[in-house]
mmCIF file of C-alpha atoms and ligand atoms in Angstrom:
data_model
loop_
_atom_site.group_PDB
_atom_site.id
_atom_site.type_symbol
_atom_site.label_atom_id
_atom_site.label_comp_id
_atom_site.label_asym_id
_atom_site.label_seq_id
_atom_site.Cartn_x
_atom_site.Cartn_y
_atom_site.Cartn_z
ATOM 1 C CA UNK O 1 -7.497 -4.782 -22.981
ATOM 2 C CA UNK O 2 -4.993 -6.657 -20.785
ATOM 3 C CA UNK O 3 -7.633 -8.460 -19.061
ATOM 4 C CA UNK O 4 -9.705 -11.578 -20.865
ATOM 5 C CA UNK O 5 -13.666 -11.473 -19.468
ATOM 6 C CA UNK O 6 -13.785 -14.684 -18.233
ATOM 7 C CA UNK O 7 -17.129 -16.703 -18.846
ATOM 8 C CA UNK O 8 -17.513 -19.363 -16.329
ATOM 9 C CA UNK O 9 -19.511 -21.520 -17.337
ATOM 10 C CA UNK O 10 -22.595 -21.630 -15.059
ATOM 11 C CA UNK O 11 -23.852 -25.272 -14.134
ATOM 12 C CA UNK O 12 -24.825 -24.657 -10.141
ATOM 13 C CA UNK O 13 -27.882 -22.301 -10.664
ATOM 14 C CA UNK O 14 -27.628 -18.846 -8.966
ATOM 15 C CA UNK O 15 -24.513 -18.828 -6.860
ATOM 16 C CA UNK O 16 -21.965 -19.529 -10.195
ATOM 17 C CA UNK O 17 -23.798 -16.809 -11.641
ATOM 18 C CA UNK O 18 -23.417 -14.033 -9.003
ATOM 19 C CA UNK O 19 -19.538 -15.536 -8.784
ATOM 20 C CA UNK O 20 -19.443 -14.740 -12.297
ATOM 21 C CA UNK O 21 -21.018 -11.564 -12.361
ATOM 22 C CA UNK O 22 -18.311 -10.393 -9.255
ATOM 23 C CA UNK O 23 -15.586 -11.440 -10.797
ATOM 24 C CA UNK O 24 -15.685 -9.361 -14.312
ATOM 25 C CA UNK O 25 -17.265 -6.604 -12.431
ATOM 26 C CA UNK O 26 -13.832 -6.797 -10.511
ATOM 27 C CA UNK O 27 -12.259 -7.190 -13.035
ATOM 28 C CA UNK O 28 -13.924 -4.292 -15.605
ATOM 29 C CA UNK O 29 -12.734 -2.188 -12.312
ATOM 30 C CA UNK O 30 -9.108 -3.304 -12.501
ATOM 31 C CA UNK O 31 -8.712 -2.882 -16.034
ATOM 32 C CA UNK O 32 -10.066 0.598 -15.847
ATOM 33 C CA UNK O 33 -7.794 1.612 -12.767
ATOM 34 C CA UNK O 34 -5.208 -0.098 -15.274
ATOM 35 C CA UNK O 35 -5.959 2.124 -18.108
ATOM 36 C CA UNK O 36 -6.143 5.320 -16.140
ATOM 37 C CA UNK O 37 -2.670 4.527 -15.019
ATOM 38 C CA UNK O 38 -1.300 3.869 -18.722
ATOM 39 C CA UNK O 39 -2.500 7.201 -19.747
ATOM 40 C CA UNK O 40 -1.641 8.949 -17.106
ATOM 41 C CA UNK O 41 1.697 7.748 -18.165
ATOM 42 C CA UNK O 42 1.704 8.428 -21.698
ATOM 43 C CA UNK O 43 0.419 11.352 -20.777
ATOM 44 C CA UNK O 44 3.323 12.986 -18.250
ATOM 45 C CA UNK O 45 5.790 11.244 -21.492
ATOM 46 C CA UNK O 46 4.309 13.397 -23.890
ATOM 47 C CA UNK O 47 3.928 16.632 -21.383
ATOM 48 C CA UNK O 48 7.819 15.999 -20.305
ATOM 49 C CA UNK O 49 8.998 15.306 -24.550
ATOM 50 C CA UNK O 50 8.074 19.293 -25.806
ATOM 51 C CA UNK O 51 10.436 21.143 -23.304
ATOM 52 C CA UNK O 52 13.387 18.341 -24.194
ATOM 53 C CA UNK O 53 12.848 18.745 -27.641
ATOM 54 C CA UNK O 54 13.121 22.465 -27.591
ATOM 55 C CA UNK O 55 16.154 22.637 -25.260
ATOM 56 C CA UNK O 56 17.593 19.886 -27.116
ATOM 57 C CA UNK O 57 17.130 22.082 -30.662
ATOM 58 C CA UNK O 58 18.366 25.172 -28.984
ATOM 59 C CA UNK O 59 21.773 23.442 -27.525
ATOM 60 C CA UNK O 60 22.067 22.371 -31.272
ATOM 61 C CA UNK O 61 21.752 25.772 -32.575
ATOM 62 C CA UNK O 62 24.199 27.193 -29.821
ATOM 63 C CA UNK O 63 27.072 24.692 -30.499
ATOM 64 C CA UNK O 64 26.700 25.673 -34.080
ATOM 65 C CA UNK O 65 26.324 29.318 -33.976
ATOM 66 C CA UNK O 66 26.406 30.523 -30.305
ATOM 67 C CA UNK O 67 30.519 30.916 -30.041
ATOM 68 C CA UNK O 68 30.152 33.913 -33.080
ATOM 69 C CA UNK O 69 26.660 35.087 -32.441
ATOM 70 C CA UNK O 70 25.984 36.831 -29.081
ATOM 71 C CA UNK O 71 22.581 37.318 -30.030
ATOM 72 C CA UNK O 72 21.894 33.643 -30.655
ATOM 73 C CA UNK O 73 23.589 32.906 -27.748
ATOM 74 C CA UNK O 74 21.224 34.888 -25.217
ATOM 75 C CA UNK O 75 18.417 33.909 -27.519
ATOM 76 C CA UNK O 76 19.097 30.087 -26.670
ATOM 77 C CA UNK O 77 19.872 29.986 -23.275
ATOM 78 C CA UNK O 78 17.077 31.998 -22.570
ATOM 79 C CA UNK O 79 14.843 29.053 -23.823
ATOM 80 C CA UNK O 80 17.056 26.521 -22.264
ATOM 81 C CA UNK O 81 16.566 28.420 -19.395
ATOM 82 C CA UNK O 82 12.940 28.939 -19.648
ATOM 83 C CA UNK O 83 12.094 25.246 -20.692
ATOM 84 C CA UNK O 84 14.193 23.390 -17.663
ATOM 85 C CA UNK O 85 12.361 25.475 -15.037
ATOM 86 C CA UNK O 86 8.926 24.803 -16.539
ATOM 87 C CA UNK O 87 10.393 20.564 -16.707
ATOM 88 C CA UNK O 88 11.117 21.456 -12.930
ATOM 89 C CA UNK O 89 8.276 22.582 -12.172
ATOM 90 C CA UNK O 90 5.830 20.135 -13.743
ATOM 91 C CA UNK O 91 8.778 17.297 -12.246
ATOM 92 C CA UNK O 92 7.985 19.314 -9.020
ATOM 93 C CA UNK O 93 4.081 18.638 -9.876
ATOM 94 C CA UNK O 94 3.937 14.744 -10.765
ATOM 95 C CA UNK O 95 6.247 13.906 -7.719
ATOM 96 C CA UNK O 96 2.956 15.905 -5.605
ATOM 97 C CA UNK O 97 0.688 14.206 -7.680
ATOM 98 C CA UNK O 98 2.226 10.324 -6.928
ATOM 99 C CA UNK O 99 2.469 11.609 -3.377
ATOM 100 C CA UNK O 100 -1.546 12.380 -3.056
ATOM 101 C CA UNK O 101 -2.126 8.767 -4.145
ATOM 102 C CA UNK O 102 -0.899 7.449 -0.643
ATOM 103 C CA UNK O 103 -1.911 9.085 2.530
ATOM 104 C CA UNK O 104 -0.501 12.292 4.016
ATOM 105 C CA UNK O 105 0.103 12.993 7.342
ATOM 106 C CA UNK O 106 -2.982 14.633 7.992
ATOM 107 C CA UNK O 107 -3.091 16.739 11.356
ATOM 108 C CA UNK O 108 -6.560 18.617 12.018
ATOM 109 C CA UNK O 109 -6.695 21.450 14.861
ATOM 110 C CA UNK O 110 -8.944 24.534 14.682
ATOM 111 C CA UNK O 111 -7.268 27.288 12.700
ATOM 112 C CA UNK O 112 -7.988 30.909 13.552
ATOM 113 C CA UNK O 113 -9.396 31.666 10.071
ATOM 114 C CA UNK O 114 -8.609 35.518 9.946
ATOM 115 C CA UNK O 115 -4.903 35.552 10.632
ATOM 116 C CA UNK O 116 -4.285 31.901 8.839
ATOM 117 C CA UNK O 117 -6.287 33.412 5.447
ATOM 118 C CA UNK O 118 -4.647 37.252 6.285
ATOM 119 C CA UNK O 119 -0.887 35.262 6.015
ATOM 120 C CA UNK O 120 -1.949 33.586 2.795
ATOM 121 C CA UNK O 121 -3.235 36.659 0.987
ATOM 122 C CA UNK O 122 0.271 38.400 2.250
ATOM 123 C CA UNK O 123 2.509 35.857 0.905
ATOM 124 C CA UNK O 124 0.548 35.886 -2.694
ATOM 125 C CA UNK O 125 0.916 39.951 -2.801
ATOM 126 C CA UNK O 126 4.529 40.106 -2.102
ATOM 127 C CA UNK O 127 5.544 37.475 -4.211
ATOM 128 C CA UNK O 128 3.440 38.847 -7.454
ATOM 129 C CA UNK O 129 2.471 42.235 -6.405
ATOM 130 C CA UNK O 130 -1.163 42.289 -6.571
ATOM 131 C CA UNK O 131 -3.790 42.869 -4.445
ATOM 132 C CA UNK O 132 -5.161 39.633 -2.603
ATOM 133 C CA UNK O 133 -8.080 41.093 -0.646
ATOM 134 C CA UNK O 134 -9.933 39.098 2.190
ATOM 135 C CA UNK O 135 -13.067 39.566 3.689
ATOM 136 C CA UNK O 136 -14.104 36.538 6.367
ATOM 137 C CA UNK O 137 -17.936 37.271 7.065
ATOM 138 C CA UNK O 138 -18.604 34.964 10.180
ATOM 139 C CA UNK O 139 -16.399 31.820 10.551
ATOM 140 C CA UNK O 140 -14.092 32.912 13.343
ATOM 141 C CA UNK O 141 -12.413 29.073 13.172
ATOM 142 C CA UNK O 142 -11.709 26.093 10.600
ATOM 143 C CA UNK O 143 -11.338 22.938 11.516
ATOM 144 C CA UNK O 144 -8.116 21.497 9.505
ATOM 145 C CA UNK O 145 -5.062 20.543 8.113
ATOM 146 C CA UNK O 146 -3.059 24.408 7.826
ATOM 147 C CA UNK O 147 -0.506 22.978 5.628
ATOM 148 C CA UNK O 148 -2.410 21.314 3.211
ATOM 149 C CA UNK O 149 -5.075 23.640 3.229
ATOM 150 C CA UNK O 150 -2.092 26.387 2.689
ATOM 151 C CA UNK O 151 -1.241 23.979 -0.512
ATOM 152 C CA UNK O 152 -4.743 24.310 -1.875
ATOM 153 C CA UNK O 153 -5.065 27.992 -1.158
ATOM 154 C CA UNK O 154 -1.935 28.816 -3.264
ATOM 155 C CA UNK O 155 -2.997 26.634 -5.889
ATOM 156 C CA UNK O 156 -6.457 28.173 -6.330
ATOM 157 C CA UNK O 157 -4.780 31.465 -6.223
ATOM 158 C CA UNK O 158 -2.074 31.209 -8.323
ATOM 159 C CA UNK O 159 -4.687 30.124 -10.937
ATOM 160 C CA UNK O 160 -6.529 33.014 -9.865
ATOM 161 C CA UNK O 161 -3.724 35.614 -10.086
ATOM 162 C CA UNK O 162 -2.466 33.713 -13.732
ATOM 163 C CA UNK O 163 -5.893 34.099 -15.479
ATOM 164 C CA UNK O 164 -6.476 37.934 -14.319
ATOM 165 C CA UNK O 165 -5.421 41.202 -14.040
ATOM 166 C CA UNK O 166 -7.080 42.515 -11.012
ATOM 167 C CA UNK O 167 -7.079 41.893 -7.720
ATOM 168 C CA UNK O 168 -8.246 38.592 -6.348
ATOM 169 C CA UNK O 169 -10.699 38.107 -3.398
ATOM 170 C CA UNK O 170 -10.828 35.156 -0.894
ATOM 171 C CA UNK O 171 -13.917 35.375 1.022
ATOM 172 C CA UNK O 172 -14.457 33.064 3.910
ATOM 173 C CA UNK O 173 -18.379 32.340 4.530
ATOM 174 C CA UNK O 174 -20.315 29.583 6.348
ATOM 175 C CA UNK O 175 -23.117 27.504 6.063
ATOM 176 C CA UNK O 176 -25.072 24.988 8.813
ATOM 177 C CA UNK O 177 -22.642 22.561 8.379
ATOM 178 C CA UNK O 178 -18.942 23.936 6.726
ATOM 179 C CA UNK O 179 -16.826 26.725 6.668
ATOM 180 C CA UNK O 180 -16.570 27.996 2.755
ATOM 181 C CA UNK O 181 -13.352 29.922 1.406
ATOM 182 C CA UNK O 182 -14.123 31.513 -2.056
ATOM 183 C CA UNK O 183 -11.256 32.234 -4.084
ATOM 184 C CA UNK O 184 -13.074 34.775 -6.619
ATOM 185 C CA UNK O 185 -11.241 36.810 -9.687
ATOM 186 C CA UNK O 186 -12.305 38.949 -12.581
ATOM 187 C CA UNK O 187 -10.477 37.299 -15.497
ATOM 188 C CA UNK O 188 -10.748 35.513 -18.029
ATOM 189 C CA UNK O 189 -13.429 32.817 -16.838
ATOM 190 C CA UNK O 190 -13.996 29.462 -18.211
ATOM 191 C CA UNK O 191 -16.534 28.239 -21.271
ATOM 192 C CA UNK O 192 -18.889 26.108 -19.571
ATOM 193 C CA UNK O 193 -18.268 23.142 -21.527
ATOM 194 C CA UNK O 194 -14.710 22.662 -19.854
ATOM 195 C CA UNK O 195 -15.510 23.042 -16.251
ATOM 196 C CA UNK O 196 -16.643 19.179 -15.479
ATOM 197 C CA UNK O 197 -13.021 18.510 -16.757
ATOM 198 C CA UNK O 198 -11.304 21.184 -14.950
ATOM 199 C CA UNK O 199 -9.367 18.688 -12.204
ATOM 200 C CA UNK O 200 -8.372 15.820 -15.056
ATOM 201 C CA UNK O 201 -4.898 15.541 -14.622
ATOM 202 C CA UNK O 202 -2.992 17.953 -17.684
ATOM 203 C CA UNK O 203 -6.525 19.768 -18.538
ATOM 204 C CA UNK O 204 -6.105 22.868 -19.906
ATOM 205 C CA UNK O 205 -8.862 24.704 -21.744
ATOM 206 C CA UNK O 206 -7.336 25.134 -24.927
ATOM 207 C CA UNK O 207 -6.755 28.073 -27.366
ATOM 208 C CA UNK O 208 -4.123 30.851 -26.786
ATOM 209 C CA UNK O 209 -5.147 32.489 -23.823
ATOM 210 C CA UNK O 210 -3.060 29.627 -21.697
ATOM 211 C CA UNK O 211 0.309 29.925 -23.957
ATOM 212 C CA UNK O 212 1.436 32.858 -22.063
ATOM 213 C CA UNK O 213 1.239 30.957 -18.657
ATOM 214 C CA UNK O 214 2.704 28.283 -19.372
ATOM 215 C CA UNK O 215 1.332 26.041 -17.319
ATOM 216 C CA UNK O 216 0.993 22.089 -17.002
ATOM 217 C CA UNK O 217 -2.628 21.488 -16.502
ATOM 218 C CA UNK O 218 -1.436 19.484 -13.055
ATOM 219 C CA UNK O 219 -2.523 22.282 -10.636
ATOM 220 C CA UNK O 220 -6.396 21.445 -10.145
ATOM 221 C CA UNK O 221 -5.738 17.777 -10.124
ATOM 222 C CA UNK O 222 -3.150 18.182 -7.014
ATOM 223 C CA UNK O 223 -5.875 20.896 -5.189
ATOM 224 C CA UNK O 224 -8.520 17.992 -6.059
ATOM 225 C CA UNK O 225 -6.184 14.907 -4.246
ATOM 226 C CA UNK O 226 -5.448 17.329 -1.862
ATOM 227 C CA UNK O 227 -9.147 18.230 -0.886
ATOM 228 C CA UNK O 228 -10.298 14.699 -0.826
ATOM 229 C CA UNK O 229 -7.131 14.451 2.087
ATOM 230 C CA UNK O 230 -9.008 16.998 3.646
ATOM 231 C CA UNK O 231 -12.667 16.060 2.977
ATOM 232 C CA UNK O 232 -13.184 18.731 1.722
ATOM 233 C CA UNK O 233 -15.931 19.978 -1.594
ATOM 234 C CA UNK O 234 -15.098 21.877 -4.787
ATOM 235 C CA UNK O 235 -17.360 24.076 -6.421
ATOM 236 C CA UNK O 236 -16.855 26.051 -9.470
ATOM 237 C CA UNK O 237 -18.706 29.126 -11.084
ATOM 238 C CA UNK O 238 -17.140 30.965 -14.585
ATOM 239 C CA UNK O 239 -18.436 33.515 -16.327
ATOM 240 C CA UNK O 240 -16.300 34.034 -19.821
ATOM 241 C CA UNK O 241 -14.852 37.489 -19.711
ATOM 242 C CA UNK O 242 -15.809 38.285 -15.967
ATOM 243 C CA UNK O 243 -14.516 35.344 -14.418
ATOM 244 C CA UNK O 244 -14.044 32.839 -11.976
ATOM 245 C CA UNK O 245 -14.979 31.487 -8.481
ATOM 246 C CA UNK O 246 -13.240 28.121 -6.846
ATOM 247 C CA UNK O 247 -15.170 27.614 -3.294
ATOM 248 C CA UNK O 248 -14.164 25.061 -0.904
ATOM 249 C CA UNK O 249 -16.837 24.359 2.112
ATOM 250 C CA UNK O 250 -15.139 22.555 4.920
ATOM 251 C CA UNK O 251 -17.052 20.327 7.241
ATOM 252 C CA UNK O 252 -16.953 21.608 10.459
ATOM 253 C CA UNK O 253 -15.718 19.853 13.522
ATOM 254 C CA UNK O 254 -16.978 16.453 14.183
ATOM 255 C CA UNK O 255 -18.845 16.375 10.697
ATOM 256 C CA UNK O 256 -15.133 14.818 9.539
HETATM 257 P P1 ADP V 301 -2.468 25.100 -15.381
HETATM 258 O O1 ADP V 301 -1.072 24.744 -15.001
HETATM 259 O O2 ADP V 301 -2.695 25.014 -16.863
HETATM 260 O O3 ADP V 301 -2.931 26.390 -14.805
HETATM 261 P P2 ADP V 301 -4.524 23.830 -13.720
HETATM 262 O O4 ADP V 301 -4.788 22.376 -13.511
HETATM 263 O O5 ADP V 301 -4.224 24.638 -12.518
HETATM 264 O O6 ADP V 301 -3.348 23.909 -14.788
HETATM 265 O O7 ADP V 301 -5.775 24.445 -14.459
HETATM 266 C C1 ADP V 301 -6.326 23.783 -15.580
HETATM 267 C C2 ADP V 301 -6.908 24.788 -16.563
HETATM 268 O O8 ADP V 301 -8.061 25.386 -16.003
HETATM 269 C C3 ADP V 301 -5.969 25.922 -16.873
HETATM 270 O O9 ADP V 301 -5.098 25.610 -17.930
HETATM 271 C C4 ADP V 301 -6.943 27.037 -17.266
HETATM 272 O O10 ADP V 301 -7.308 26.880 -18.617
HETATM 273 C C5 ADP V 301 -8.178 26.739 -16.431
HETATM 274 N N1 ADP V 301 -8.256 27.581 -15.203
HETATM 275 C C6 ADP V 301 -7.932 27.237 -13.945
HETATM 276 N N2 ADP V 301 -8.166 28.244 -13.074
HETATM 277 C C7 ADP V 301 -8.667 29.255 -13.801
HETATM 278 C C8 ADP V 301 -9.118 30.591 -13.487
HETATM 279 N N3 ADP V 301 -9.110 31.082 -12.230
HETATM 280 N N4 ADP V 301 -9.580 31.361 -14.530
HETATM 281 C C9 ADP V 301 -9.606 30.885 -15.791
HETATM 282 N N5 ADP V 301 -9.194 29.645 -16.144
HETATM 283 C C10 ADP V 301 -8.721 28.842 -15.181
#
């Protein structure tokens, strides 16, 4: 610990003891916002370290061997290539991240749900050709940010399109007192046990399943900063081999 508890010594009675008490519950508080920091830290190191390594090992072999062999020439720079846009990405990711500690610019107006979720679903399908299929039951509005929310949406479905094969559905519901958007696929799902840890920043439920994608284990942590922006809730449901659900229920107007 970088912090010493400090024991005051109590002479005065009651009021040196509650000072006391305040002050290493203050600082218990710091130290753990301190720690949390440090390994978020080490953490992004470590994260950034395996693609440098391998691009570093595969510029090695390519000096050495690339000018006579075409094959391990296209062989490397396909892993260069491969490795700098994944450090992009995740570079991409952590700059987000840093950003959701401070405060957006938030700017609420009522969105007209159908046509905002019908543009999201659009954008998804031609970039990865699948079918993103929506279905909004009641809500005719949604009271909220469109850009951030937009940010959320594609993060939920990108994860949603990633772990499946089939189409994904985004169903828009509501309730008394929010507007939900479901973001429901039939993949993979998630073992129970990992689901409380899902929005950790660089989570990834481990095994091989997630080698093929890739990915950084960043996503979920952004969509959670991002919903807290937006006050909105997070609920997840898995199923292993049938898969998963991410809802988001948005207070309605004036319940900001
Ligand atoms: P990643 O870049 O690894 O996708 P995320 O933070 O977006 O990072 O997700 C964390 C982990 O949660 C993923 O690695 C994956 O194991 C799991 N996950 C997220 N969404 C889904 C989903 N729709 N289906 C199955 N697993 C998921």
């Amino acid at each position: 610990g970088k912090y010493e508890k400090m024991d005051i010594p109590v002479k005065g009675g009651d009021e040196l003891t509650n000072i006391n008490r305040t002050f290493n519950m203050m600082m218990e508080k710091l130290e753990q916002h301190y720690r949390k920091q440090e390994e978020f830290v080490s953490n992004a190191s470590h994260e950034l370290k395996t693609p440098i390594t391998v691009i570093e090992s595969y510029t090695k072999l390519l000096l050495r061997r690339g000018f006579d062999n075409r094959e391990v020439a296209q062989e490397s720079l396909l892993a260069i290539a491969n490795e700098s846009s994944r450090m992009h990405e995740m570079v991409l990711q952590l700059l987000e991240l840093a950003k959701n500690n401070e405060h957006l610019d938030i700017h609420f107006e009522q969105l007209e749900l159908a046509p905002f979720l019908n543009k999201v679903a659009s954008q998804m399908q031609h970039a990865y050709h699948r079918a993103f299929i929506v279905d909004v039951k009641k809500p005719s509005f949604v009271y909220s940010d469109e850009k951030i929310l937009k940010q959320l949406l594609f993060i939920l479905l990108d994860n949603a399109r990633k772990y499946s094969e089939d189409e994904v559905h985004i169903l828009a519901t509501e309730t008394a007192n929010h507007v939900c958007i479901t973001i429901q696929d039939f993949g993979i799902g998630i073992p129970a046990e990992h689901i409380p840890h899902l929005f950790e920043r660089f989570y990834r439920v481990t095994g091989d399943r997630n080698r093929k994608t890739g990915g950084s284990g960043l996503g979920l942590a952004i969509a959670h900063g991002l919903a807290e922006q937006l006050g909105i809730m997070m609920d997840v449901k898995s199923t292993i081999g049938e898969g998963s659900s991410f809802t988001l229920c948005i207070p309605k107007e004036g319940q900001q």
